[in-house]
mmCIF file of C-alpha atoms in Angstrom:
data_model
loop_
_atom_site.group_PDB
_atom_site.id
_atom_site.type_symbol
_atom_site.label_atom_id
_atom_site.label_comp_id
_atom_site.label_asym_id
_atom_site.label_seq_id
_atom_site.Cartn_x
_atom_site.Cartn_y
_atom_site.Cartn_z
ATOM 1 C CA MET A 1 130.690 -8.773 112.520
ATOM 2 C CA HIS A 2 133.109 -11.112 112.728
ATOM 3 C CA LEU A 3 136.136 -10.851 115.200
ATOM 4 C CA TYR A 4 138.736 -12.605 113.990
ATOM 5 C CA ALA A 5 142.193 -13.030 116.119
ATOM 6 C CA ASN A 6 145.375 -11.269 114.682
ATOM 7 C CA PRO A 7 147.374 -13.848 113.042
ATOM 8 C CA PHE A 8 150.175 -11.798 113.897
ATOM 9 C CA ARG A 9 149.592 -11.947 117.918
ATOM 10 C CA SER A 10 150.414 -15.375 119.309
ATOM 11 C CA ARG A 11 148.691 -16.097 123.013
ATOM 12 C CA GLY A 12 152.586 -17.507 124.665
ATOM 13 C CA PHE A 13 154.956 -15.869 126.825
ATOM 14 C CA SER A 14 156.769 -13.064 125.599
ATOM 15 C CA LEU A 15 160.718 -13.014 125.730
ATOM 16 C CA VAL A 16 160.928 -10.561 128.337
ATOM 17 C CA GLU A 17 158.633 -12.540 130.820
ATOM 18 C CA LEU A 18 160.287 -16.094 130.292
ATOM 19 C CA THR A 19 163.368 -14.119 131.521
ATOM 20 C CA ILE A 20 162.010 -12.244 134.147
ATOM 21 C CA VAL A 21 160.626 -15.451 135.202
ATOM 22 C CA LEU A 22 163.788 -17.266 134.999
ATOM 23 C CA VAL A 23 165.745 -14.445 137.157
ATOM 24 C CA ILE A 24 163.593 -15.018 140.144
ATOM 25 C CA ILE A 25 163.750 -19.234 140.054
ATOM 26 C CA SER A 26 167.683 -18.584 139.804
ATOM 27 C CA LEU A 27 167.693 -15.911 142.908
ATOM 28 C CA LEU A 28 165.222 -18.268 144.860
ATOM 29 C CA LEU A 29 167.264 -21.300 144.165
ATOM 30 C CA THR A 30 170.741 -19.693 145.193
ATOM 31 C CA MET A 31 169.027 -18.438 148.348
ATOM 32 C CA GLY A 32 167.741 -22.015 149.302
ATOM 33 C CA VAL A 33 171.231 -23.388 148.426
ATOM 34 C CA SER A 34 172.861 -20.421 150.575
ATOM 35 C CA ALA A 35 170.626 -21.394 153.444
ATOM 36 C CA LEU A 36 170.868 -25.113 152.907
ATOM 37 C CA THR A 37 174.703 -24.800 153.076
ATOM 38 C CA VAL A 38 174.683 -23.238 156.005
ATOM 39 C CA GLN A 39 172.711 -25.299 158.189
ATOM 40 C CA LEU A 40 174.935 -28.247 156.735
ATOM 41 C CA GLU A 41 178.048 -26.005 158.190
ATOM 42 C CA ASN A 42 176.274 -26.034 161.572
ATOM 43 C CA ALA A 43 175.249 -29.505 162.057
ATOM 44 C CA ALA A 44 179.077 -30.210 161.507
ATOM 45 C CA HIS A 45 180.239 -27.729 163.718
ATOM 46 C CA SER A 46 177.701 -29.325 166.417
ATOM 47 C CA SER A 47 178.714 -32.835 165.431
ATOM 48 C CA THR A 48 182.163 -32.011 166.097
ATOM 49 C CA GLN A 49 181.563 -30.521 169.580
ATOM 50 C CA ARG A 50 180.065 -33.259 170.584
ATOM 51 C CA LYS A 51 182.423 -36.078 169.835
ATOM 52 C CA LEU A 52 185.329 -33.890 171.010
ATOM 53 C CA GLU A 53 183.252 -34.132 174.557
ATOM 54 C CA ILE A 54 182.846 -37.890 174.147
ATOM 55 C CA ILE A 55 186.981 -38.078 173.432
ATOM 56 C CA LYS A 56 187.843 -35.454 176.548
ATOM 57 C CA ALA A 57 185.498 -38.415 178.565
ATOM 58 C CA ALA A 58 187.074 -41.490 177.338
ATOM 59 C CA LEU A 59 190.576 -39.746 177.757
ATOM 60 C CA THR A 60 189.722 -38.869 181.502
ATOM 61 C CA LEU A 61 188.311 -42.500 182.106
ATOM 62 C CA TYR A 62 191.374 -43.911 180.665
ATOM 63 C CA LEU A 63 193.484 -41.766 182.694
ATOM 64 C CA GLY A 64 191.687 -42.888 185.652
ATOM 65 C CA LYS A 65 191.856 -46.107 184.949
ATOM 66 C CA PHE A 66 195.805 -46.860 183.661
ATOM 67 C CA ARG A 67 197.340 -43.809 185.370
ATOM 68 C CA ARG A 68 198.723 -42.627 181.585
ATOM 69 C CA LEU A 69 197.387 -41.444 178.582
ATOM 70 C CA PRO A 70 197.661 -43.759 175.223
ATOM 71 C CA CYS A 71 199.898 -42.991 172.377
ATOM 72 C CA PRO A 72 198.339 -41.727 168.990
ATOM 73 C CA ASP A 73 197.594 -43.808 166.978
ATOM 74 C CA LEU A 74 199.944 -44.008 163.832
ATOM 75 C CA PRO A 75 197.587 -45.365 160.339
ATOM 76 C CA ALA A 76 200.965 -45.987 158.566
ATOM 77 C CA ALA A 77 203.240 -47.315 161.372
ATOM 78 C CA ALA A 78 205.039 -50.676 161.204
ATOM 79 C CA GLY A 79 202.843 -53.282 162.536
ATOM 80 C CA ASN A 80 200.024 -51.289 162.757
ATOM 81 C CA VAL A 81 196.903 -52.172 160.186
ATOM 82 C CA ALA A 82 195.881 -48.769 158.870
ATOM 83 C CA GLY A 83 192.872 -47.038 160.869
ATOM 84 C CA GLN A 84 193.023 -49.772 163.027
ATOM 85 C CA GLY A 85 192.563 -46.804 166.064
ATOM 86 C CA ASP A 86 194.894 -48.199 168.725
ATOM 87 C CA ASP A 87 198.059 -46.696 170.032
ATOM 88 C CA ASN A 88 201.716 -47.094 168.862
ATOM 89 C CA ARG A 89 204.573 -47.540 170.788
ATOM 90 C CA THR A 90 208.497 -48.346 169.542
ATOM 91 C CA THR A 91 207.743 -51.913 171.065
ATOM 92 C CA PRO A 92 203.875 -52.521 170.024
ATOM 93 C CA GLY A 93 202.021 -53.723 172.672
ATOM 94 C CA SER A 94 204.856 -52.839 175.637
ATOM 95 C CA VAL A 95 203.059 -50.052 178.015
ATOM 96 C CA THR A 96 206.388 -49.580 179.336
ATOM 97 C CA THR A 97 207.943 -47.810 175.940
ATOM 98 C CA THR A 98 207.609 -44.727 174.664
ATOM 99 C CA CYS A 99 205.326 -43.153 171.617
ATOM 100 C CA SER A 100 206.223 -44.175 168.484
ATOM 101 C CA ALA A 101 205.271 -40.427 167.627
ATOM 102 C CA ILE A 102 203.794 -37.544 169.617
ATOM 103 C CA VAL A 103 201.211 -36.915 166.873
ATOM 104 C CA GLY A 104 198.658 -39.270 165.563
ATOM 105 C CA THR A 105 195.077 -39.555 165.441
ATOM 106 C CA VAL A 106 193.211 -40.507 168.417
ATOM 107 C CA PRO A 107 193.364 -44.096 169.545
ATOM 108 C CA TYR A 108 189.527 -45.491 169.713
ATOM 109 C CA ILE A 109 190.135 -48.980 170.316
ATOM 110 C CA ASP A 110 192.217 -48.265 173.755
ATOM 111 C CA LEU A 111 189.352 -45.577 174.531
ATOM 112 C CA GLY A 112 186.778 -48.319 173.756
ATOM 113 C CA LEU A 113 185.096 -45.993 171.572
ATOM 114 C CA SER A 114 183.828 -46.632 167.690
ATOM 115 C CA ARG A 115 185.426 -44.958 164.458
ATOM 116 C CA ASP A 116 182.531 -42.887 163.956
ATOM 117 C CA ALA A 117 183.001 -41.407 167.536
ATOM 118 C CA VAL A 118 186.737 -39.867 166.390
ATOM 119 C CA LEU A 119 185.908 -38.731 163.337
ATOM 120 C CA ASP A 120 184.642 -34.548 162.707
ATOM 121 C CA GLY A 121 181.632 -33.215 161.078
ATOM 122 C CA TRP A 122 183.299 -33.294 157.882
ATOM 123 C CA GLU A 123 184.365 -37.458 158.541
ATOM 124 C CA ASN A 124 188.035 -36.502 159.072
ATOM 125 C CA PHE A 125 190.034 -38.077 161.837
ATOM 126 C CA PHE A 126 190.802 -35.669 164.874
ATOM 127 C CA THR A 127 194.165 -35.331 165.453
ATOM 128 C CA TYR A 128 195.302 -36.367 168.830
ATOM 129 C CA ALA A 129 198.753 -35.269 170.792
ATOM 130 C CA VAL A 130 200.739 -36.123 173.380
ATOM 131 C CA THR A 131 204.131 -34.670 174.706
ATOM 132 C CA SER A 132 206.611 -35.240 177.735
ATOM 133 C CA ASN A 133 207.982 -32.367 179.378
ATOM 134 C CA ALA A 134 211.498 -32.139 178.534
ATOM 135 C CA LEU A 135 212.289 -30.078 181.678
ATOM 136 C CA ASP A 136 211.570 -32.768 184.449
ATOM 137 C CA THR A 137 211.413 -35.865 181.838
ATOM 138 C CA ALA A 138 207.625 -36.744 182.269
ATOM 139 C CA ASP A 139 205.837 -38.940 179.968
ATOM 140 C CA TRP A 140 202.852 -38.723 180.213
ATOM 141 C CA THR A 141 201.934 -42.009 178.002
ATOM 142 C CA ARG A 142 203.926 -44.072 180.923
ATOM 143 C CA SER A 143 201.879 -44.882 184.270
ATOM 144 C CA THR A 144 205.360 -43.490 186.567
ATOM 145 C CA ALA A 145 204.479 -39.945 185.616
ATOM 146 C CA PHE A 146 201.391 -40.067 187.889
ATOM 147 C CA ALA A 147 201.874 -40.278 191.813
ATOM 148 C CA VAL A 148 199.539 -41.751 193.807
ATOM 149 C CA GLY A 149 196.499 -39.594 194.319
#
C-alpha cells in the first residue's frame, strides 16, 4: 500500500501561526525601541550636565580674571553675526557699556569654549542671563561692581 500525500494538506504555516509570530516580533521590536529611546535620553541628560559644569567653570575663571561676567550672546543683534558666541553690549567691544540684553546664549568665544560646549544634549544652545540688582544698581557685567578682594 502506497501512502499518497493529501492534496488538501499543505506543508506551510497556517495563518494563525504566522499571526502569532508577527505579534511576538512586533512586541520585541517595541521593547527594543523603548529601551533605545531611554538610553538616548539618559545620554543626552548626562551630556547636558557635563557641559553645564564646563560652562560654570569657564564663567568662574572669567569672573576671576576680569572681575565681571560677559554679556549674553545675541545671535540676531546688530553688529553680530548669528552664532558667533561673543558678548553683546550697547557699544560693541566696549566693556564700559551695558549689555544689549540680559538674556541670550552663552558667549562661548569670550569664555574660551568651543561651540559644541554650549549645546545641550539635544543640540540646543544653553540660555544665559545676567541681571543687575535694581536696589544698588550693581551691574555684574562691569568690573566696577566688584570690590578688590
